[in-house]
Short mmCIF file of C-alpha atoms in Angstrom, two decimals:
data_model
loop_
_atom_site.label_atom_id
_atom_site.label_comp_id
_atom_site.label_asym_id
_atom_site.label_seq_id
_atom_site.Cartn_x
_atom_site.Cartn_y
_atom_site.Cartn_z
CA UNK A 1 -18.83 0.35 -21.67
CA UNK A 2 -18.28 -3.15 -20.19
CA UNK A 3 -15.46 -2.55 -18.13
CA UNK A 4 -14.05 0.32 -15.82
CA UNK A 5 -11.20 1.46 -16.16
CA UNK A 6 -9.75 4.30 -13.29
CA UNK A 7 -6.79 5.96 -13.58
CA UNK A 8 -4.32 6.91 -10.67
CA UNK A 9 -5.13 10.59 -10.43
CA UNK A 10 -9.51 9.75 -10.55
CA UNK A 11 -8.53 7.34 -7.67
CA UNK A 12 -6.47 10.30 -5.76
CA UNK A 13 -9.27 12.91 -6.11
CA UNK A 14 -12.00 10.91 -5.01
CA UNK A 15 -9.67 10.43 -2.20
CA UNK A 16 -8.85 13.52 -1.67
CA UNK A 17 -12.81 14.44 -2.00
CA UNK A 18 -14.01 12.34 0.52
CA UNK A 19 -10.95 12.85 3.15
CA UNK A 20 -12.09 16.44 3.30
CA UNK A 21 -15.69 15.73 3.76
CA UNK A 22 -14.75 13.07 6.38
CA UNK A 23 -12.56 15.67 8.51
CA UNK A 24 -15.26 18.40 7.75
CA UNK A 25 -17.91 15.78 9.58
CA UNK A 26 -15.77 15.69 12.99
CA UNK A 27 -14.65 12.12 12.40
CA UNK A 28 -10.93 11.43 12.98
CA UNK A 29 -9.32 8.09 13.41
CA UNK A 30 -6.52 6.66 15.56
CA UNK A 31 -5.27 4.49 13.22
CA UNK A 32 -6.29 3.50 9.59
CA UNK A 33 -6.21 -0.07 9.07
CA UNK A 34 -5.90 -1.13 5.49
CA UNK A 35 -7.17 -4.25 3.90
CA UNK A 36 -4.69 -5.78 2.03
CA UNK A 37 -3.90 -6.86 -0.72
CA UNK A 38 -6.56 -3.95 -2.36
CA UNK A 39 -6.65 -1.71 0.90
CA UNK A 40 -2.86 -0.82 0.71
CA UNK A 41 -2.79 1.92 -2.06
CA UNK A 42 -6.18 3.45 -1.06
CA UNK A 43 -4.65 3.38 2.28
CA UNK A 44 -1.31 4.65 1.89
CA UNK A 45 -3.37 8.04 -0.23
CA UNK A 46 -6.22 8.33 2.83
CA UNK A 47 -2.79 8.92 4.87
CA UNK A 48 -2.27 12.18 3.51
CA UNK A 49 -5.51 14.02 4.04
CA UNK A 50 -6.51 12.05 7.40
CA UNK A 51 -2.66 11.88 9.14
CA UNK A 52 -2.95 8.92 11.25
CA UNK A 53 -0.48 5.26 11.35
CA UNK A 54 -1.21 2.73 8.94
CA UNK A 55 -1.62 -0.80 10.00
CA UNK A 56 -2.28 -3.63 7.76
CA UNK A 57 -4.17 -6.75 7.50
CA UNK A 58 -4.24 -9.23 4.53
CA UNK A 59 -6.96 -11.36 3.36
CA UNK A 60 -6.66 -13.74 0.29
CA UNK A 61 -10.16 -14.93 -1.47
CA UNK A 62 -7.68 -17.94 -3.50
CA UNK A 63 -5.56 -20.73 -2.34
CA UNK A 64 -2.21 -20.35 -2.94
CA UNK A 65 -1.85 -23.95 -3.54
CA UNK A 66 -4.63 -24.71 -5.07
CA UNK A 67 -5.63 -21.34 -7.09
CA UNK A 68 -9.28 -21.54 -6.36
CA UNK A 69 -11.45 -19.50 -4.69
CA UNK A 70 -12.20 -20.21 -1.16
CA UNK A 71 -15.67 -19.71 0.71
CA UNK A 72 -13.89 -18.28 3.86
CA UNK A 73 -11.16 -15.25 3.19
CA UNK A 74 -7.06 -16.50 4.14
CA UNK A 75 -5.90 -14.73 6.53
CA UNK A 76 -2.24 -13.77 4.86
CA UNK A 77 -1.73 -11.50 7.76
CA UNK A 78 -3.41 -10.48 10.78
CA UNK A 79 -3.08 -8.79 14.03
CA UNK A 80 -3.29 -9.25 17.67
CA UNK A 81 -3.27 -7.71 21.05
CA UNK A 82 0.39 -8.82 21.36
CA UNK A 83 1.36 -6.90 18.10
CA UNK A 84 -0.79 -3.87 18.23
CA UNK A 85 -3.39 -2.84 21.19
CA UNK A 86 -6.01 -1.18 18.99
CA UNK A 87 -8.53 -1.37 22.26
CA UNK A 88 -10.36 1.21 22.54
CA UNK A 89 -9.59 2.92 19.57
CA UNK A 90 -11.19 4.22 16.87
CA UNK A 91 -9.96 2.32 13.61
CA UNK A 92 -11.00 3.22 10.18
CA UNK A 93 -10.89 0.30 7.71
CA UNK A 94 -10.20 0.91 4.35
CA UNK A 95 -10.29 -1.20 1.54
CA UNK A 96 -10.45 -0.46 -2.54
CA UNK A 97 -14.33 -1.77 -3.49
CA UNK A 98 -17.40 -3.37 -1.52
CA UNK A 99 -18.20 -5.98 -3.94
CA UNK A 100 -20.36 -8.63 -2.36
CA UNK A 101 -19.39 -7.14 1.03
CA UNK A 102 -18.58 -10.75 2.45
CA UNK A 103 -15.03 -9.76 2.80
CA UNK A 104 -15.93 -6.97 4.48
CA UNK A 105 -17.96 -8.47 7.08
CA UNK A 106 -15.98 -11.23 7.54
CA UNK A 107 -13.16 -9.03 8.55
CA UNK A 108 -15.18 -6.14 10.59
CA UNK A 109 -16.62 -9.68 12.60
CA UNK A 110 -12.85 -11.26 13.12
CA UNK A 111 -11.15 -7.88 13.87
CA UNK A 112 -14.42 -7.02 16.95
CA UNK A 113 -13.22 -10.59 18.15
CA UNK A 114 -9.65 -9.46 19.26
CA UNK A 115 -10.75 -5.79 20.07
CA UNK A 116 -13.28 -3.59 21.40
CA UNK A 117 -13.04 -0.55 19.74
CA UNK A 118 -14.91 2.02 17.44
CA UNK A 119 -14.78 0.26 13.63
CA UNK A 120 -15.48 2.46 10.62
CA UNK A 121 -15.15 1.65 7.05
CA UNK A 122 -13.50 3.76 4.02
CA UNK A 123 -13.84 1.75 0.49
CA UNK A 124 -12.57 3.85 -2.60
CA UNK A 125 -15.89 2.36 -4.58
CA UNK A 126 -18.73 0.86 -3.64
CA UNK A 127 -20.81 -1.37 -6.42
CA UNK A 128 -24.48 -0.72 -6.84
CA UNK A 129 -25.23 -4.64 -6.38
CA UNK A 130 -26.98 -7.27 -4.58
CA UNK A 131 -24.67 -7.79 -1.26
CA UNK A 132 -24.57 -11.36 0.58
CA UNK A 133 -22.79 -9.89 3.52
CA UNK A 134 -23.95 -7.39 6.21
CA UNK A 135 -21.91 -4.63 7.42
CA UNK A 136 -22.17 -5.09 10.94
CA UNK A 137 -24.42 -3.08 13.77
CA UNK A 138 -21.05 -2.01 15.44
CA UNK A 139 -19.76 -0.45 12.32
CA UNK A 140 -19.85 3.58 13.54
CA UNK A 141 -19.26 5.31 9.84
CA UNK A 142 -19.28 3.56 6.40
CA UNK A 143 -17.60 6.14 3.93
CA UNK A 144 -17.81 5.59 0.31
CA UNK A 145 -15.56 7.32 -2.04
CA UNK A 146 -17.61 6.77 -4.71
CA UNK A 147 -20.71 4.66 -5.88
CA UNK A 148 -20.24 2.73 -9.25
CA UNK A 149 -22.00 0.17 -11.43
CA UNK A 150 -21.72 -3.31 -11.40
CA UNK A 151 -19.34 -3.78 -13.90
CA UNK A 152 -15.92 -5.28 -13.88
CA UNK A 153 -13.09 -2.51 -12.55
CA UNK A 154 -9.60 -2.24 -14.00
CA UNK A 155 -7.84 -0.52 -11.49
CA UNK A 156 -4.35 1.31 -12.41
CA UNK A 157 -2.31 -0.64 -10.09
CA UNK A 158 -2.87 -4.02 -12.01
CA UNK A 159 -1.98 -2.34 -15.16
CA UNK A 160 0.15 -4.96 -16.89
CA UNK A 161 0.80 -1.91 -19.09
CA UNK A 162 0.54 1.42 -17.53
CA UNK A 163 0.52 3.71 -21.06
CA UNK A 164 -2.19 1.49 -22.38
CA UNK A 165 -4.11 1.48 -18.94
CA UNK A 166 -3.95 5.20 -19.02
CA UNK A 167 -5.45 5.32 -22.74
CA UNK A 168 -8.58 3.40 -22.01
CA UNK A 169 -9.12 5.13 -18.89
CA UNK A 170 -9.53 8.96 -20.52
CA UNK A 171 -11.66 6.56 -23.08
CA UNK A 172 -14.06 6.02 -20.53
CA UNK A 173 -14.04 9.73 -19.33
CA UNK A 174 -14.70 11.05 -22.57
CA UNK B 1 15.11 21.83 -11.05
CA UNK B 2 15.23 21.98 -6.83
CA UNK B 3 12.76 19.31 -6.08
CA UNK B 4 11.59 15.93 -8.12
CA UNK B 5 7.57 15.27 -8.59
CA UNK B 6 7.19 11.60 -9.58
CA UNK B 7 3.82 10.71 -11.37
CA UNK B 8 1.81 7.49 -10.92
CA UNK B 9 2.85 6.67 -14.15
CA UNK B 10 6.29 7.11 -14.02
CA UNK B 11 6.58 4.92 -11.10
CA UNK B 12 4.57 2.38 -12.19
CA UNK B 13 6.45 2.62 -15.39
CA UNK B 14 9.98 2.09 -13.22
CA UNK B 15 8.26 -0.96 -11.25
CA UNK B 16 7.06 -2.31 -14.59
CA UNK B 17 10.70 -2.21 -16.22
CA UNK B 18 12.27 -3.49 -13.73
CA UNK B 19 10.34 -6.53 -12.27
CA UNK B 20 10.60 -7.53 -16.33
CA UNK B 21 14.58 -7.13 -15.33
CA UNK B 22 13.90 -9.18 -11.89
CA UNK B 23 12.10 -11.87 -13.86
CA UNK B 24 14.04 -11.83 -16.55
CA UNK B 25 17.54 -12.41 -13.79
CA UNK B 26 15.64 -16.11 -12.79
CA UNK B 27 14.84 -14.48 -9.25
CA UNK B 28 11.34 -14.92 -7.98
CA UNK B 29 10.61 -14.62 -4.27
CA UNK B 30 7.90 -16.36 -1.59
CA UNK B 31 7.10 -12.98 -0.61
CA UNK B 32 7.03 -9.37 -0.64
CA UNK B 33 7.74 -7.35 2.29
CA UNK B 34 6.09 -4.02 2.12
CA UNK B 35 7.98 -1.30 4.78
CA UNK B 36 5.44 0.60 5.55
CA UNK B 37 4.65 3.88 4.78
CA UNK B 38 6.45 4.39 2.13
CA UNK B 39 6.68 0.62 0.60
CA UNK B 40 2.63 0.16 0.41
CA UNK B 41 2.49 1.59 -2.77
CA UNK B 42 5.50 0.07 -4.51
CA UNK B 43 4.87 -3.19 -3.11
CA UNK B 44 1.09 -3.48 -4.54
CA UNK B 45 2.63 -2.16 -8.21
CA UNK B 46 5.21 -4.97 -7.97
CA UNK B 47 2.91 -8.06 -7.57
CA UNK B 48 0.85 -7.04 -10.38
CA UNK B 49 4.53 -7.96 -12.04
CA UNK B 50 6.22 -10.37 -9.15
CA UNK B 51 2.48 -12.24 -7.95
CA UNK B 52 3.72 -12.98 -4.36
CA UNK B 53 1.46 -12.49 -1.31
CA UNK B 54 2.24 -8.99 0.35
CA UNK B 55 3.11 -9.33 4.31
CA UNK B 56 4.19 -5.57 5.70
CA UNK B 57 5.86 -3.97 8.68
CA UNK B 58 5.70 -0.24 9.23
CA UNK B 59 8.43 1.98 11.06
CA UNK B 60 8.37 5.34 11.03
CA UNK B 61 11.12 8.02 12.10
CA UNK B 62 8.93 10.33 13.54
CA UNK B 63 7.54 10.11 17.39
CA UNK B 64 3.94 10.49 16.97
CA UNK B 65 3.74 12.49 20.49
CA UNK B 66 6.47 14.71 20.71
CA UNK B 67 6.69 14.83 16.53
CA UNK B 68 10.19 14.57 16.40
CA UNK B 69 12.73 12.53 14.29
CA UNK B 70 14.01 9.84 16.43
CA UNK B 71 17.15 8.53 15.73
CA UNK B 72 16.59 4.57 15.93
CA UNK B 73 13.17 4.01 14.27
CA UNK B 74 9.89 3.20 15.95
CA UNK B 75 8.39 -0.04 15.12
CA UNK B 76 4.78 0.89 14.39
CA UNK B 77 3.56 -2.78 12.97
CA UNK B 78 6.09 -5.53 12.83
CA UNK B 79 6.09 -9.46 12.46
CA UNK B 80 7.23 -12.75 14.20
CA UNK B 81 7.22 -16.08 13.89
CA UNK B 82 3.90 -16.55 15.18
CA UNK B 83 1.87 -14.31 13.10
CA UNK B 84 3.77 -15.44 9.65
CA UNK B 85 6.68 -18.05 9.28
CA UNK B 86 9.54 -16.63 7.03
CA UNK B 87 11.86 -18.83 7.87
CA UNK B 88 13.83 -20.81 4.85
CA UNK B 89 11.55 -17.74 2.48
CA UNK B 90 13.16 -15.99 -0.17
CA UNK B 91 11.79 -12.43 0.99
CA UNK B 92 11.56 -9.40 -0.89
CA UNK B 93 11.95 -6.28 1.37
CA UNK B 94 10.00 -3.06 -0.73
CA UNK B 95 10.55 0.66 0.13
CA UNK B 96 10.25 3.59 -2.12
CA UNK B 97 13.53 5.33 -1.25
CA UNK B 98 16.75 4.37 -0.20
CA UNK B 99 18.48 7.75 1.35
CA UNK B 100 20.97 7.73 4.08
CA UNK B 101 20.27 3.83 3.94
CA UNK B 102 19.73 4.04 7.68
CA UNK B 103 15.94 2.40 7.81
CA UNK B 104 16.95 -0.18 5.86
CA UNK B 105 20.37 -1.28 7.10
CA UNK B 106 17.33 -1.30 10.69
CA UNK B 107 15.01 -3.28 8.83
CA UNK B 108 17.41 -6.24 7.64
CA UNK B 109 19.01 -6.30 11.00
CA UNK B 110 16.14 -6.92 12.75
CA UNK B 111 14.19 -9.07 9.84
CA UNK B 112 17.20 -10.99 10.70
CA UNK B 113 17.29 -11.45 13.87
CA UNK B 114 13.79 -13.09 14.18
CA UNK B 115 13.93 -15.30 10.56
CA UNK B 116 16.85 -17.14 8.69
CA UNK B 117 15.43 -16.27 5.19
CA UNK B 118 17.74 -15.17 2.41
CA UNK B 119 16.50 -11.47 1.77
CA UNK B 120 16.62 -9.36 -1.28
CA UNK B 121 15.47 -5.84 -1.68
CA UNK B 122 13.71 -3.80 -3.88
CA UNK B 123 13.80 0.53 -3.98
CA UNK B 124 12.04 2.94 -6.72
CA UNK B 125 14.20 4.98 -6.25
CA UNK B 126 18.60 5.38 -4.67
CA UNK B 127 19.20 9.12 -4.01
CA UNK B 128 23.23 8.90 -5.53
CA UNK B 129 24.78 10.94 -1.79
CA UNK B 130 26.65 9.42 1.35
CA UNK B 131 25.03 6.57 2.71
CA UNK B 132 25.28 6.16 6.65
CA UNK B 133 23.82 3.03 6.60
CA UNK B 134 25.21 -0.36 4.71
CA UNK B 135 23.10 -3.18 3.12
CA UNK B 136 24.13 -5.97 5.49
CA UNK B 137 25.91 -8.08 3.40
CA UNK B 138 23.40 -11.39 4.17
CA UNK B 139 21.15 -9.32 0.94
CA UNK B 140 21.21 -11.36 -1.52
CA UNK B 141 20.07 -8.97 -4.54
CA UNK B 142 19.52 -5.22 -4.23
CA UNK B 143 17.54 -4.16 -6.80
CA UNK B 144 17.02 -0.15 -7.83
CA UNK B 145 14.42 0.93 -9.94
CA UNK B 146 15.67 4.34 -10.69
CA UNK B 147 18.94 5.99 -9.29
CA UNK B 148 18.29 9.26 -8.95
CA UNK B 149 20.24 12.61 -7.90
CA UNK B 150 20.23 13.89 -4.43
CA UNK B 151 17.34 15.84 -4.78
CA UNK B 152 13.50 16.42 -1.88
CA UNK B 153 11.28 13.66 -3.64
CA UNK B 154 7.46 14.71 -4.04
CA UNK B 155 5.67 11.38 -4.83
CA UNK B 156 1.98 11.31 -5.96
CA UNK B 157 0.76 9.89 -3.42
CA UNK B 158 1.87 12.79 -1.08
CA UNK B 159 0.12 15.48 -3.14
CA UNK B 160 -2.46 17.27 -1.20
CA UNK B 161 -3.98 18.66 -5.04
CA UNK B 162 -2.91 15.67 -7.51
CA UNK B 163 -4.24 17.67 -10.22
CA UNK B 164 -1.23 20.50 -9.23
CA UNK B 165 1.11 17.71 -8.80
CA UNK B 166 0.83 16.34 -12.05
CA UNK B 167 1.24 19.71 -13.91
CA UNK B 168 4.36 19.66 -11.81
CA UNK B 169 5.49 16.82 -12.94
CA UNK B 170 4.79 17.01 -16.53
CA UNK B 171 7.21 20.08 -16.47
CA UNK B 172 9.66 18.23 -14.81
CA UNK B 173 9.84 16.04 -17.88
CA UNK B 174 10.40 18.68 -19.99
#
């Protein structure tokens, strides 16, 4: 197998796996802070076990303009103090995969800039891979849904077609 | 059948049909606007379909203190013209129901009141009862991806057991 390909209800239970064990640890954020454009859906799912607001940040690895990919992430969307006041609170990141963890770092290091609060990161996979960026000291919990190869990921939710998505995903399973 | 259980599929199935439609009409916006909660999902299906960068605001109709519906709703993350310019944008607006229409007639309002941008929107799903709000009528396009009867919605992403939910749902479609 090449490629990964996860369905909608995989992505839910490891979710819904990982929630619980989060609560059962005596963790609970004030807000969960998704990364977007991948941190939305993982997000929006986390809100249902751990019951907290959603706010959202969006980062952008390509030029709209240009279509390449850029050294430094876009910021699409961000927040301030003026928007939100997420001083001390504690804020649990969450994003869909830690790939080279750059993205990650780069945002953990812009968000401590504008707040000081208790960071913690949620990613729904985590690749087994050789990282160029650092999660930062001041990162309290890193929570991983699930560890997974290096290998490309297909994930439901850019399913051109859903039926045929769905197919090759119980193909992996099997 | 008292209540409706939506899978994954289905919806992305509904999104997929209809941004063909959307496409198909010669509309194409700058952007999508994800409301928040309930738009996070939707909105990530749809650019897999409409490739726009996401931008969200979140409002929710509960106070998070006192846990009561309010009756105007609370602004949890919102936008201006300093975090992201809309102005002169053709702006997709993305929720996942439209009910009494109330949140939405709020959203446009204010949208409106901060950006001259000619605004469509996009729901999964119109419950077919007595609207108390109206579209304003500066929408340009209202797009529905699935009129449906006035019935409690259980989406996916809700489930606290998605393996339950689905069964659920597969009998629904019986």
């Amino acid at each position: 197998m090449e490629k990964y390909y996860f369905s909608y209800r995989e992505i839910h239970e490891i979710i819904q796996q990982k929630a619980k064990e989060i609560i059962s640890s005596g963790y609970m954020p004030d807000y969960l802070l998704a990364i977007g454009g991948g941190g939305y859906i993982p997000a929006r799912i986390l809100r249902t076990f751990i019951h907290r607001p959603i706010v959202t940040v969006s980062l952008s690895r390509y030029d709209d303009i240009t279509g390449k990919t850029v050294s430094i992430p876009i910021k699409q969307q961000w927040i301030d103090k003026i928007s939100i006041d997420l001083t001390d609170k504690k804020v649990l990141l969450v994003d869909e995969v830690d790939d080279c963890r750059t993205t990650l770092e780069y945002c953990v290091n812009e968000l401590l800039k504008t707040y000081d609060m208790e960071l913690s990161i949620f990613v729904l996979h985590n690749k087994l891979k050789e990282k160029h960026g650092k999660i930062p000291d001041a990162v309290k919990h890193m929570f991983i849904g699930k560890e997974i190869e290096n290998k490309w990921i297909n994930y439901p939710w850019d399913a051109l077609d859903i039926t045929a998505h769905e197919l090759l995903s119980e193909r992996n399973n099997d």
